[in-house]
Amino acid sequence: MPNVVSQIAAAITADKTFLLTAHISPDGDAVGSIAAMAWLLIKLDKKPVIFLESGVPSYLEWVELPCEVLTTADELAACQPNRIIVMDCGDSHRSGEIMTEFLAQSDAPVINIDHHLHNPMFGELNLVDTNASSTGELVAGIIDQLDVSYDGFLGESLYLAISSDTGRFAFNNTTARAHEIAAQVISTGLKPGDFNEKLDSDWSINKIKLWAELFANIEIALNGKVAYLTLPKALFERTGTEYSDIESIINYLRKIENVDVAMTVRETESGSKASLRSHGAVDVQKMAASLGGGGHKNAAGISLELPLEEAVEALLATIAQNLVLNEA
Ligand code: 5GP
Ligand code: MN
């Protein structure tokens, strides 16, 4: 691992223009890792270019980036990076259709920085550590190698990445290293209270009413082992909200007693997208992978080309196969 970190640091030192990308529908780790890497490159007098097919989600629009975010195939075709850095993608396809095509035809070597299970090591250089709390934690290792400080937006970006993937330092993936990086960021001036205000305040009335409606409509299945929500597009249209408004509600489904798997299934352009969460030994990565998805042991996701109701059925059947159910 340290060897790869120094190889990546050497590649960054040697080259000039870097295309940075992460998984589609980026979360705090994806956006934070991209932002931290972009600020690192600026500090080293390099040129970062960011591509995110689905853009930056509205709840992360406050994140400071040193360059614009490209979102279209035409914009991407016009950029000629020396290197491509793909972050927080369990496989290269997670970067989205446009980026996947670009990766296939580009000669630029790829640096793959990730912490998902079963990453196929698609880069020329692969910094993949499934024990890392977040991709941000791995980016911090590269920043250390290049002897750059965590002050300003760079530090805030690292804090965003790590606190997002650890559920604000609450999940079992919260490493000592995650706390050490956070401590260093705080020592350079970040105020955790102010940071969390930016990340999660100013809820619209529509948003909080949607939370109330969804809490009232949680569905329980498989002898109480599964709690889930079905999220048709029409729900968001009717309530003037978007999926990112309730993305974290799944963590509340997981709190219900005896629930082993929490699930949300939302309607998408191509069918359905599910998120799965679990406790301890219950492995949702395995369940998602058996249907073509992936992620981590306790947090996984999957896209299905099925209408919502059929997707829920297929997911419940897969979960049932994997769980030991206490028959009543
Ligand atoms: P979320 O449920 O928040 O979308 O994702 C949970 C975890 O599963 C994240 O680490 C995410 O990268 C991964 N994940 C989500 N959707 C997919 C998918 O369709 N395929 C794969 N391989 N991983 C996914
Ligand atoms: Mn991550």
Coordinates of C-alpha atoms and ligand atoms in Angstrom, one line a residue:
M1 CA 0.0 0.0 0.0
P2 CA 2.6 2.6 0.9
N3 CA 4.4 1.8 -2.3
V4 CA 1.2 2.6 -4.4
V5 CA 0.8 5.8 -2.4
S6 CA 4.3 6.9 -3.3
Q7 CA 3.8 5.9 -7.0
I8 CA 0.6 8.0 -7.1
A9 CA 2.4 10.9 -5.5
A10 CA 5.2 10.6 -8.1
A11 CA 2.6 10.5 -10.9
I12 CA 0.9 13.6 -9.6
T13 CA 4.3 15.4 -9.3
A14 CA 5.2 14.4 -12.9
D15 CA 2.0 15.3 -14.7
K16 CA 0.1 18.5 -15.3
T17 CA -3.6 18.0 -16.2
F18 CA -5.8 15.6 -14.2
L19 CA -9.3 14.5 -14.9
L20 CA -11.1 13.7 -11.7
T21 CA -14.3 11.7 -11.5
A22 CA -16.3 9.6 -9.0
H23 CA -19.5 7.5 -9.0
I24 CA -22.7 8.7 -10.5
S25 CA -25.2 10.1 -8.0
P26 CA -22.2 11.1 -6.0
D27 CA -22.4 11.2 -2.2
G28 CA -20.4 13.1 0.4
D29 CA -17.4 10.8 0.1
A30 CA -17.4 11.0 -3.7
V31 CA -17.7 14.8 -3.8
G32 CA -15.4 15.3 -0.8
S33 CA -12.7 13.1 -2.3
I34 CA -12.9 14.9 -5.7
A35 CA -12.8 18.3 -4.0
A36 CA -9.8 17.4 -1.7
M37 CA -7.9 16.0 -4.7
A38 CA -8.7 19.1 -6.8
W39 CA -7.5 21.5 -4.0
L40 CA -4.3 19.3 -3.6
L41 CA -3.6 19.7 -7.4
I42 CA -4.2 23.5 -7.2
K43 CA -1.8 23.7 -4.3
L44 CA 0.8 21.8 -6.4
D45 CA 0.2 24.2 -9.4
K46 CA -1.5 21.4 -11.4
K47 CA -4.6 21.6 -13.5
P48 CA -7.7 19.6 -12.3
V49 CA -10.8 19.0 -14.4
I50 CA -13.8 17.5 -12.8
F51 CA -16.4 15.3 -14.5
L52 CA -19.5 14.1 -12.8
E53 CA -22.2 12.8 -15.1
S54 CA -25.0 13.5 -12.7
G55 CA -23.5 16.8 -11.3
V56 CA -23.1 17.7 -7.7
P57 CA -26.3 17.0 -5.7
S58 CA -28.2 20.1 -4.4
Y59 CA -27.4 19.3 -0.7
L60 CA -23.7 19.5 -1.5
E61 CA -23.8 22.6 -3.7
W62 CA -22.1 24.6 -0.9
V63 CA -18.9 22.5 -1.4
E64 CA -16.1 24.8 -2.7
L65 CA -14.4 23.5 -5.9
P66 CA -11.5 25.2 -7.6
C67 CA -12.8 24.4 -11.1
E68 CA -16.1 23.9 -12.9
V69 CA -17.8 20.5 -13.0
L70 CA -18.2 19.0 -16.5
T71 CA -21.3 16.9 -17.0
T72 CA -21.7 16.2 -20.8
A73 CA -20.0 14.0 -23.3
D74 CA -19.0 17.0 -25.5
E75 CA -17.3 18.8 -22.6
L76 CA -15.5 15.6 -21.7
A77 CA -14.4 15.0 -25.3
A78 CA -12.7 18.4 -25.4
C79 CA -10.5 17.6 -22.4
Q80 CA -7.1 15.9 -22.8
P81 CA -5.8 14.9 -19.4
N82 CA -2.4 13.4 -18.8
R83 CA -4.0 11.2 -16.1
I84 CA -7.5 10.2 -15.0
I85 CA -8.2 9.7 -11.3
V86 CA -11.3 7.7 -10.6
M87 CA -12.5 7.8 -7.0
D88 CA -15.0 5.9 -4.9
C89 CA -16.0 3.6 -7.8
G90 CA -16.2 -0.1 -6.9
D91 CA -15.8 -0.7 -10.7
S92 CA -15.1 1.6 -13.6
H93 CA -18.8 1.5 -14.8
R94 CA -19.9 3.2 -11.6
S95 CA -18.5 6.4 -13.1
G96 CA -21.5 6.5 -15.5
E97 CA -22.0 5.7 -19.2
I98 CA -20.3 8.8 -20.6
M99 CA -17.1 8.3 -18.5
T100 CA -17.0 4.6 -19.1
E101 CA -16.9 5.2 -22.8
F102 CA -14.3 7.9 -22.4
L103 CA -12.1 5.5 -20.2
A104 CA -12.4 2.9 -23.0
Q105 CA -11.0 5.2 -25.7
S106 CA -8.6 7.4 -23.7
D107 CA -4.8 6.7 -23.6
A108 CA -4.4 8.5 -20.3
P109 CA -3.4 6.2 -17.5
V110 CA -5.9 5.7 -14.8
I111 CA -5.4 6.0 -11.0
N112 CA -8.1 4.1 -9.1
I113 CA -8.7 5.1 -5.5
D114 CA -11.4 3.2 -3.7
H115 CA -12.6 1.3 -0.6
H116 CA -15.3 -1.0 -2.0
L117 CA -15.3 -4.7 -1.8
H118 CA -14.3 -6.6 -4.9
N119 CA -12.8 -3.7 -6.9
P120 CA -11.4 -5.3 -10.0
M121 CA -8.3 -3.0 -9.9
F122 CA -9.1 -1.3 -13.2
G123 CA -6.4 1.3 -13.0
E124 CA -2.8 1.4 -13.9
L125 CA -2.2 2.4 -10.3
N126 CA -4.7 1.1 -7.7
L127 CA -5.0 2.4 -4.2
V128 CA -7.8 0.1 -3.0
D129 CA -8.2 -0.6 0.7
T130 CA -11.5 -2.1 1.9
N131 CA -10.5 -1.3 5.5
A132 CA -10.5 2.4 4.8
S133 CA -13.5 4.3 6.2
S134 CA -13.8 6.3 3.0
T135 CA -12.1 7.2 -0.2
G136 CA -11.3 10.5 1.5
E137 CA -9.2 8.7 4.0
L138 CA -7.1 7.2 1.2
V139 CA -6.8 10.6 -0.5
A140 CA -5.5 12.0 2.8
G141 CA -2.6 9.5 2.5
I142 CA -1.6 10.9 -0.8
I143 CA -1.8 14.4 0.5
D144 CA 0.5 13.4 3.4
Q145 CA 2.9 11.8 1.0
L146 CA 3.1 15.1 -0.9
D147 CA 3.6 17.0 2.4
V148 CA 0.6 19.4 1.8
S149 CA -1.4 20.7 4.8
Y150 CA -5.1 20.1 5.5
D151 CA -6.0 23.8 5.8
G152 CA -8.9 25.6 4.1
F153 CA -11.2 23.9 1.6
L154 CA -8.9 20.9 1.2
G155 CA -9.4 20.0 4.9
E156 CA -13.1 20.7 4.8
S157 CA -13.4 18.4 1.8
L158 CA -11.6 15.6 3.6
Y159 CA -13.8 16.1 6.6
L160 CA -16.9 15.9 4.3
A161 CA -15.7 12.6 2.7
I162 CA -14.9 10.9 6.0
S163 CA -17.8 12.1 8.0
S164 CA -20.3 11.2 5.2
D165 CA -19.1 7.6 4.9
T166 CA -18.8 7.0 8.6
G167 CA -22.3 8.3 9.3
R168 CA -20.7 11.3 11.2
F169 CA -18.1 9.0 12.9
A170 CA -20.8 6.6 14.1
F171 CA -20.5 3.4 12.0
N172 CA -18.1 0.5 12.6
N173 CA -16.0 1.6 9.6
T174 CA -14.9 4.6 11.7
T175 CA -11.2 4.0 11.9
A176 CA -8.7 5.6 14.3
R177 CA -7.1 7.0 11.2
A178 CA -10.5 8.7 10.3
H179 CA -10.4 10.4 13.6
E180 CA -6.8 11.4 13.2
I181 CA -7.4 13.0 9.9
A182 CA -10.5 14.8 11.3
A183 CA -8.5 16.0 14.3
Q184 CA -5.9 17.4 12.0
V185 CA -8.5 19.2 9.9
I186 CA -10.1 20.6 13.1
S187 CA -6.6 21.8 14.3
T188 CA -6.3 23.8 11.1
G189 CA -9.6 25.7 12.0
L190 CA -12.6 23.7 10.8
K191 CA -15.6 24.1 13.2
P192 CA -17.6 20.8 13.3
G193 CA -20.8 22.6 14.3
D194 CA -20.6 25.1 11.4
F195 CA -19.7 22.3 9.0
N196 CA -22.7 20.2 10.1
E197 CA -25.0 23.2 9.7
K198 CA -23.9 23.6 6.1
L199 CA -24.3 19.9 5.5
D200 CA -27.7 19.4 7.1
S201 CA -29.8 22.4 8.0
D202 CA -32.4 24.6 6.2
W203 CA -34.8 21.7 5.6
S204 CA -37.8 22.8 3.5
I205 CA -41.3 22.3 4.9
N206 CA -41.9 20.0 1.9
K207 CA -38.9 17.9 2.9
I208 CA -39.9 17.5 6.6
K209 CA -43.5 16.7 5.7
L210 CA -42.2 14.0 3.3
W211 CA -40.2 12.5 6.1
A212 CA -43.3 12.4 8.2
E213 CA -45.3 10.8 5.4
L214 CA -42.6 8.2 4.8
F215 CA -42.2 7.4 8.5
A216 CA -46.0 6.7 8.6
N217 CA -45.7 4.4 5.6
I218 CA -42.8 2.2 6.4
E219 CA -43.4 -1.4 5.2
I220 CA -42.2 -4.4 7.2
A221 CA -41.6 -7.8 5.6
L222 CA -40.0 -11.2 6.2
N223 CA -41.1 -11.7 9.8
G224 CA -40.0 -8.2 10.8
K225 CA -36.5 -8.7 9.5
V226 CA -36.8 -6.1 6.7
A227 CA -38.1 -2.5 6.8
Y228 CA -38.5 -0.8 3.4
L229 CA -39.9 2.1 1.5
T230 CA -41.0 2.2 -2.1
L231 CA -40.3 5.6 -3.7
P232 CA -42.2 6.2 -7.0
K233 CA -41.2 9.3 -9.1
A234 CA -44.7 10.6 -8.6
L235 CA -44.1 10.9 -4.8
F236 CA -41.4 13.5 -5.3
E237 CA -43.4 15.3 -8.0
R238 CA -46.4 15.5 -5.7
T239 CA -44.4 16.7 -2.7
G240 CA -42.0 19.1 -4.5
T241 CA -39.0 17.2 -3.3
E242 CA -36.2 15.1 -4.7
Y243 CA -34.6 11.8 -3.7
S244 CA -31.6 13.5 -2.1
D245 CA -34.0 15.0 0.5
I246 CA -34.7 11.6 2.0
E247 CA -31.5 9.7 1.1
S248 CA -30.6 9.2 4.8
I249 CA -34.0 8.0 5.9
I250 CA -32.7 4.5 5.4
N251 CA -30.6 4.8 8.5
Y252 CA -33.8 5.2 10.5
L253 CA -35.3 2.1 9.0
R254 CA -32.2 0.3 10.3
K255 CA -32.9 1.4 13.8
I256 CA -36.2 -0.5 14.1
E257 CA -35.9 -3.4 16.5
N258 CA -35.3 -6.9 15.0
V259 CA -34.7 -5.4 11.5
D260 CA -31.7 -6.9 9.8
V261 CA -32.0 -5.2 6.5
A262 CA -33.2 -1.7 5.7
M263 CA -34.1 -1.0 2.1
T264 CA -35.3 1.9 -0.1
V265 CA -36.3 1.3 -3.7
R266 CA -36.8 4.2 -6.0
E267 CA -38.1 4.5 -9.5
T268 CA -35.5 5.7 -12.1
E269 CA -35.4 6.3 -15.9
S270 CA -34.2 2.8 -16.5
G271 CA -36.2 1.0 -13.9
S272 CA -35.4 0.9 -10.2
K273 CA -32.5 1.7 -7.9
A274 CA -32.3 0.1 -4.4
S275 CA -30.2 0.9 -1.4
L276 CA -29.6 -1.7 1.3
R277 CA -28.3 -1.3 4.8
S278 CA -27.6 -3.9 7.5
H279 CA -26.1 -4.4 11.0
G280 CA -23.0 -6.4 11.9
A281 CA -22.7 -9.8 10.3
V282 CA -25.6 -9.4 7.8
D283 CA -23.9 -8.9 4.4
V284 CA -25.9 -6.8 2.0
Q285 CA -23.0 -6.4 -0.4
K286 CA -23.4 -10.1 -1.1
M287 CA -27.2 -9.7 -1.7
A288 CA -26.7 -6.7 -4.0
A289 CA -23.8 -8.4 -5.9
S290 CA -26.1 -11.4 -6.6
L291 CA -28.4 -9.1 -8.5
G292 CA -25.5 -7.2 -10.2
G293 CA -24.9 -4.4 -7.7
G294 CA -22.2 -3.9 -5.0
G295 CA -20.9 -1.8 -2.2
H296 CA -19.9 -2.6 1.4
K297 CA -20.9 -5.3 3.9
N298 CA -23.4 -3.1 5.7
A299 CA -24.2 -0.6 2.9
A300 CA -24.8 -1.6 -0.7
G301 CA -26.8 -0.6 -3.8
I302 CA -28.1 -1.9 -7.0
S303 CA -29.8 -0.8 -10.2
L304 CA -32.5 -3.1 -11.7
E305 CA -34.1 -2.8 -15.1
L306 CA -37.5 -3.7 -13.5
P307 CA -40.5 -1.6 -12.6
L308 CA -40.7 -0.7 -8.9
E309 CA -43.1 -3.4 -7.7
E310 CA -41.2 -6.2 -9.5
A311 CA -37.9 -4.8 -8.2
V312 CA -39.2 -4.9 -4.7
E313 CA -40.3 -8.5 -5.2
A314 CA -36.9 -9.6 -6.6
L315 CA -35.1 -7.8 -3.8
L316 CA -37.2 -9.3 -1.0
A317 CA -36.7 -12.8 -2.6
T318 CA -32.9 -12.3 -2.6
I319 CA -32.9 -11.0 1.0
A320 CA -35.1 -14.0 2.1
Q321 CA -32.6 -16.4 0.5
N322 CA -29.7 -14.8 2.4
L323 CA -31.4 -14.3 5.8
V324 CA -32.1 -16.9 8.4
L325 CA -35.8 -16.2 9.0
N326 CA -37.3 -17.2 12.4
E327 CA -40.6 -18.7 11.2
A328 CA -43.4 -17.7 13.5
Ligands
5GP1 P1 -26.2 3.9 -1.8 O1 -27.2 3.0 -1.3 O2 -25.9 5.0 -0.9 O3 -26.5 4.3 -3.2 O4 -24.8 3.1 -1.9 C1 -24.3 2.3 -0.9 C2 -23.0 1.7 -1.3 O5 -23.2 0.8 -2.4 C3 -22.0 2.8 -1.8 O6 -20.7 2.4 -1.4 C4 -22.2 2.7 -3.3 O7 -21.0 3.0 -4.0 C5 -22.5 1.2 -3.6 N1 -23.5 1.1 -4.7 C6 -24.6 1.7 -4.8 N2 -25.2 1.4 -6.0 C7 -24.4 0.5 -6.6 C8 -24.5 -0.2 -7.9 O8 -25.5 -0.1 -8.6 N3 -23.4 -1.0 -8.1 C9 -22.4 -1.1 -7.3 N4 -21.4 -2.0 -7.7 N5 -22.3 -0.5 -6.1 C10 -23.3 0.3 -5.8
MN2 MN -17.2 5.8 -0.2

